[in-house]
Structures are given as structure tokens and as C-alpha cells.
Amino acid sequence: ETGVTQSPTHLIKTRGQQVTLRCSSQSGHNTVSWYQQALGQGPQFIFQYYREEENGRGNFPPRFSGLQFPNYSSELNVNALELDDSALYLCASSLDRASDTQYFGPGTRLTVL
Amino acid sequence: AQSVTQLGSHVSVSEGALVLLRCNYSSSVPPYLFWYVQYPNQGLQLLLKYTSAATLVKGINGFEAEFKKSETSFHLTKPSAHMSDAAEYFCAVTQNYGGSQGNLIFGKGTKLSVKP
């Protein structure tokens, strides 16, 4: 059974650019959540997707957007990058939206210069 | 609103000593509580979870945690630390909203160091 995978592992962008991060959920899981983990902090919830629909959103501006595909993989898009967007972006999948356990991927380290 | 407070951003113990990492939560409804571990440059791995069943929860790698409603605490313990336990530990809380699980709210983390 394949766990949650994320790509790319590392990414360097400059201010104002746009970025797309990708996540493949664990086999059989239809719910994906995205978190941002700034250096020295705990992860913060960005949003969740359930069966291709957004199912909750944290306190992030609209330039953070997402997508979930029919195979339940997901993308996180960030427009107009700011220096403070530098962080580890974690994707987590769960069996469904009622499941109490989320399984995390290894993360994508984004650096904005 | 729910929140989690982890007391102590850094904890250092000797190998073989007791590990105690503290977590207090705030929730107006019965919470679901979790401990995750993060090794350097890696994602989060679930150690254990409390979901309103037994109050003493056993997890992987010899860790356990006890849910104490009166103290709003969910402290993580391990009787004997091992060098491989050195990592960052996160406590998290969520709740069930009528069939849909809420997002995880994390504490700021506690970095555990283990001295030989």
C-alpha cells in the first residue's frame, strides 16, 4: 500500500511568482487536507477537499487555492508569492471526511526569495 | 474555539530516563486528541490518538498518553527514552461536526533531545 506522496520535495521561487504543489493520497482515501508549517511552528490548516469539493478552509487568503481530481490526488496553488509563504507544505489524506485520522506526506519545502 | 498549548518548546532527557511532554487543550465539546512526531526534514507520523474510548491510550514506539478531562490535559509519556526518540512532537485537537471530522489544530511543538 502506497502512502501519501508529495512533489516536488523542494522548490525555490521569487516574490510575485506562482507555484503548484502536488499530492497523491493514500490508496482508498477520498479526503485530502493541506497544511502550512512555518519554521519553528506547528502546522496550520489551509483547506480540505472531499470528493473534489472544498470541505473547509482555514484563515488563508484567496491566493491560496486548491483542486482535487477524480482519482483524489490534489494540488495546492499559491499566486503572487510573498516572502512569508516560505514554509513546509504538508498534505494529509484520510479515508473519508468522517475519519478521525489523517496520514501525512513528507511535505514540500517552499522557499520564496 | 479549540486550541492546544504545549508547555516547553525544548525538553532534554538522558537515555533511559522518563519522557514527559505536556499538552493542554481547550475545547467546548468532546475533543479528539492526537500526538504526532516529526523527524528532521520529514512529514508527521501519528504516534497515538484519543477518540473518546479508553482514557489511557497506547501508541507506537512505547509511547502512551492519558486523557484527563478535569485537567484538560493529554500528556505524552515514555518510561525509558531512546536515542531514536529525538524529534519534534506535536499535540493536536479536532472534533467531529455531525459526521464530518474537523481540521487538526496543532500546538507549537516540543523538541525532544536525548543525551547519551
Short mmCIF file of C-alpha atoms in Angstrom, two decimals:
data_model
loop_
_atom_site.label_atom_id
_atom_site.label_comp_id
_atom_site.label_asym_id
_atom_site.label_seq_id
_atom_site.Cartn_x
_atom_site.Cartn_y
_atom_site.Cartn_z
CA GLU A 1 0.00 0.00 0.00
CA THR A 2 1.45 3.35 -1.07
CA GLY A 3 1.37 6.16 1.47
CA VAL A 4 0.85 9.85 0.82
CA THR A 5 3.35 11.27 -1.65
CA GLN A 6 4.12 14.88 -2.48
CA SER A 7 6.04 16.61 -5.24
CA PRO A 8 8.32 18.34 -5.60
CA THR A 9 10.43 17.86 -2.47
CA HIS A 10 11.97 21.30 -2.60
CA LEU A 11 11.15 24.42 -4.58
CA ILE A 12 12.65 27.89 -4.82
CA LYS A 13 10.59 30.76 -6.20
CA THR A 14 10.82 34.53 -6.22
CA ARG A 15 8.30 37.02 -4.87
CA GLY A 16 5.29 37.52 -7.12
CA GLN A 17 5.57 34.16 -8.86
CA GLN A 18 3.01 31.37 -8.78
CA VAL A 19 3.57 27.82 -7.56
CA THR A 20 1.73 24.48 -7.78
CA LEU A 21 2.32 21.69 -5.27
CA ARG A 22 1.04 18.18 -5.80
CA CYS A 23 -0.19 15.41 -3.53
CA SER A 24 -1.22 11.82 -4.12
CA SER A 25 -3.46 10.48 -1.40
CA GLN A 26 -3.12 7.07 0.18
CA SER A 27 -4.91 4.32 -1.72
CA GLY A 28 -8.64 4.29 -0.94
CA HIS A 29 -8.66 7.75 0.67
CA ASN A 30 -11.04 10.36 -0.75
CA THR A 31 -10.23 13.31 1.54
CA VAL A 32 -7.14 15.50 1.35
CA SER A 33 -6.12 18.32 3.67
CA TRP A 34 -3.32 20.84 3.21
CA TYR A 35 -1.31 22.44 6.00
CA GLN A 36 1.39 25.13 6.09
CA GLN A 37 4.21 24.70 8.60
CA ALA A 38 6.39 27.77 9.06
CA LEU A 39 9.82 27.31 10.59
CA GLY A 40 9.56 26.57 14.32
CA GLN A 41 5.76 26.41 14.28
CA GLY A 42 3.07 23.77 14.25
CA PRO A 43 1.20 23.10 11.02
CA GLN A 44 -1.72 25.40 10.18
CA PHE A 45 -4.77 24.22 8.26
CA ILE A 46 -5.18 25.69 4.78
CA PHE A 47 -8.14 23.76 3.36
CA GLN A 48 -9.63 20.32 2.86
CA TYR A 49 -11.05 18.61 -0.21
CA TYR A 50 -13.61 15.80 -0.14
CA ARG A 51 -14.65 14.12 -3.38
CA GLU A 52 -13.41 17.06 -5.48
CA GLU A 53 -15.22 19.74 -3.43
CA GLU A 54 -13.72 22.12 -0.88
CA ASN A 55 -14.86 20.95 2.57
CA GLY A 56 -13.48 23.60 4.90
CA ARG A 57 -10.93 26.38 4.78
CA GLY A 58 -8.59 27.93 7.30
CA ASN A 59 -7.56 31.56 7.65
CA PHE A 60 -5.63 31.88 4.39
CA PRO A 61 -6.15 34.48 1.65
CA PRO A 62 -7.81 33.59 -1.68
CA ARG A 63 -4.44 33.47 -3.46
CA PHE A 64 -4.17 30.03 -1.84
CA SER A 65 -6.37 27.77 -3.93
CA GLY A 66 -6.72 24.07 -4.46
CA LEU A 67 -8.08 21.34 -6.60
CA GLN A 68 -8.89 17.67 -6.17
CA PHE A 69 -9.04 15.31 -9.12
CA PRO A 70 -11.31 12.28 -9.74
CA ASN A 71 -8.51 9.97 -8.55
CA TYR A 72 -8.45 12.05 -5.31
CA SER A 73 -4.99 13.46 -5.88
CA SER A 74 -4.77 17.14 -5.13
CA GLU A 75 -2.98 20.38 -5.98
CA LEU A 76 -2.26 23.45 -3.92
CA ASN A 77 -1.75 26.65 -5.91
CA VAL A 78 -0.33 29.83 -4.48
CA ASN A 79 -0.39 33.04 -6.53
CA ALA A 80 1.57 36.24 -6.00
CA LEU A 81 4.09 34.60 -3.68
CA GLU A 82 5.24 36.54 -0.64
CA LEU A 83 8.34 36.01 1.48
CA ASP A 84 6.15 34.77 4.36
CA ASP A 85 4.91 31.92 2.17
CA SER A 86 8.25 30.21 2.73
CA ALA A 87 7.32 27.07 4.67
CA LEU A 88 6.92 23.31 4.60
CA TYR A 89 3.61 22.43 2.93
CA LEU A 90 2.09 19.21 4.18
CA CYS A 91 -0.60 17.17 2.57
CA ALA A 92 -2.64 14.68 4.60
CA SER A 93 -5.17 12.14 3.42
CA SER A 94 -7.94 10.37 5.29
CA LEU A 95 -10.31 7.56 4.40
CA ASP A 96 -13.22 9.99 4.20
CA ARG A 97 -14.30 13.26 5.75
CA ALA A 98 -15.67 11.48 8.84
CA SER A 99 -12.44 9.63 9.51
CA ASP A 100 -10.65 10.75 12.65
CA THR A 101 -7.13 10.01 11.41
CA GLN A 102 -5.08 11.92 8.86
CA TYR A 103 -1.94 10.46 7.29
CA PHE A 104 0.72 12.93 6.30
CA GLY A 105 3.08 13.05 3.36
CA PRO A 106 6.73 14.11 3.61
CA GLY A 107 5.98 17.70 2.61
CA THR A 108 7.25 20.19 0.05
CA ARG A 109 9.74 22.78 1.25
CA LEU A 110 8.99 26.10 -0.49
CA THR A 111 11.50 28.94 -0.30
CA VAL A 112 10.47 32.37 -1.59
CA LEU A 113 13.31 34.80 -2.30
CA ALA B 1 -12.73 27.79 19.58
CA GLN B 2 -10.35 24.93 20.07
CA SER B 3 -6.68 25.38 20.93
CA VAL B 4 -3.66 23.43 22.10
CA THR B 5 -0.84 24.54 24.38
CA GLN B 6 2.38 22.58 24.61
CA LEU B 7 4.42 23.52 27.65
CA GLY B 8 8.13 23.64 26.92
CA SER B 9 9.45 24.19 23.42
CA HIS B 10 12.54 22.11 24.26
CA VAL B 11 12.84 19.11 26.58
CA SER B 12 16.11 17.30 27.21
CA VAL B 13 16.37 13.89 28.89
CA SER B 14 19.08 11.30 29.36
CA GLU B 15 18.86 7.97 27.59
CA GLY B 16 16.82 5.60 29.75
CA ALA B 17 15.04 8.41 31.63
CA LEU B 18 11.31 9.11 31.67
CA VAL B 19 9.96 11.23 28.84
CA LEU B 20 7.08 13.59 29.69
CA LEU B 21 5.77 16.02 27.09
CA ARG B 22 2.92 18.23 28.19
CA CYS B 23 -0.20 19.16 26.24
CA ASN B 24 -3.25 21.09 27.40
CA TYR B 25 -6.26 21.67 25.20
CA SER B 26 -9.23 23.94 25.07
CA SER B 27 -12.48 22.68 23.60
CA SER B 28 -16.14 23.36 24.27
CA VAL B 29 -17.13 19.91 23.01
CA PRO B 30 -15.60 16.44 23.49
CA PRO B 31 -12.29 16.58 21.69
CA TYR B 32 -10.36 14.13 19.59
CA LEU B 33 -6.69 14.37 20.58
CA PHE B 34 -3.55 13.28 18.77
CA TRP B 35 0.19 13.17 19.17
CA TYR B 36 2.35 13.30 16.05
CA VAL B 37 6.13 13.00 15.76
CA GLN B 38 8.25 14.77 13.15
CA TYR B 39 11.82 13.74 12.39
CA PRO B 40 14.11 16.30 10.69
CA ASN B 41 13.09 17.09 7.11
CA GLN B 42 10.16 14.67 7.24
CA GLY B 43 6.38 14.79 7.50
CA LEU B 44 4.28 13.94 10.53
CA GLN B 45 3.83 10.40 11.81
CA LEU B 46 0.89 9.53 14.04
CA LEU B 47 2.02 8.27 17.47
CA LEU B 48 -1.38 7.79 19.11
CA LYS B 49 -4.91 9.17 19.28
CA TYR B 50 -7.76 9.59 21.75
CA THR B 51 -11.26 9.39 20.32
CA SER B 52 -13.48 9.10 23.42
CA ALA B 53 -12.81 5.46 24.19
CA ALA B 54 -10.23 4.42 26.84
CA THR B 55 -8.61 7.38 28.56
CA LEU B 56 -5.17 5.75 28.62
CA VAL B 57 -4.01 5.40 25.05
CA LYS B 58 -1.04 3.34 23.93
CA GLY B 59 0.80 4.22 20.77
CA ILE B 60 3.79 3.18 18.74
CA ASN B 61 7.40 3.08 19.94
CA GLY B 62 6.41 2.62 23.60
CA PHE B 63 4.62 5.97 23.96
CA GLU B 64 1.34 6.44 25.78
CA ALA B 65 -0.88 9.35 26.77
CA GLU B 66 -3.67 9.82 29.27
CA PHE B 67 -6.74 11.95 28.62
CA LYS B 68 -7.68 13.87 31.78
CA LYS B 69 -10.86 15.85 31.25
CA SER B 70 -10.71 17.56 34.67
CA GLU B 71 -7.24 18.90 33.85
CA THR B 72 -7.89 19.37 30.09
CA SER B 73 -4.61 17.58 29.52
CA PHE B 74 -3.26 14.91 27.22
CA HIS B 75 0.39 14.49 28.26
CA LEU B 76 2.67 12.11 26.35
CA THR B 77 4.96 9.74 28.28
CA LYS B 78 7.51 7.03 27.67
CA PRO B 79 9.12 5.17 30.57
CA SER B 80 12.61 4.95 29.07
CA ALA B 81 13.98 7.32 26.42
CA HIS B 82 15.96 6.01 23.48
CA MET B 83 18.33 8.00 21.29
CA SER B 84 15.99 7.39 18.34
CA ASP B 85 13.21 9.31 20.16
CA ALA B 86 14.96 12.61 19.47
CA ALA B 87 12.50 14.52 17.28
CA GLU B 88 9.81 17.17 17.44
CA TYR B 89 6.45 16.22 18.91
CA PHE B 90 3.13 17.89 18.13
CA CYS B 91 -0.11 17.65 20.05
CA ALA B 92 -3.28 18.30 18.03
CA VAL B 93 -7.00 18.56 18.65
CA THR B 94 -10.06 18.27 16.47
CA GLN B 95 -13.73 17.45 16.84
CA ASN B 96 -16.48 15.74 14.89
CA TYR B 97 -19.03 18.06 13.31
CA GLY B 98 -22.00 15.78 12.80
CA GLY B 99 -20.24 13.23 10.67
CA SER B 100 -17.50 15.42 9.23
CA GLN B 101 -14.18 15.50 11.01
CA GLY B 102 -12.82 18.98 11.64
CA ASN B 103 -9.33 20.08 10.72
CA LEU B 104 -6.43 19.43 13.08
CA ILE B 105 -5.34 22.31 15.32
CA PHE B 106 -1.73 21.88 16.35
CA GLY B 107 0.36 23.10 19.22
CA LYS B 108 3.69 24.78 18.51
CA GLY B 109 5.62 21.59 19.15
CA THR B 110 8.16 20.32 21.67
CA LYS B 111 11.63 19.39 20.53
CA LEU B 112 12.92 16.37 22.44
CA SER B 113 16.66 15.87 22.83
CA VAL B 114 18.09 12.64 24.25
CA LYS B 115 21.54 12.71 25.82
CA PRO B 116 23.69 9.56 25.87
#
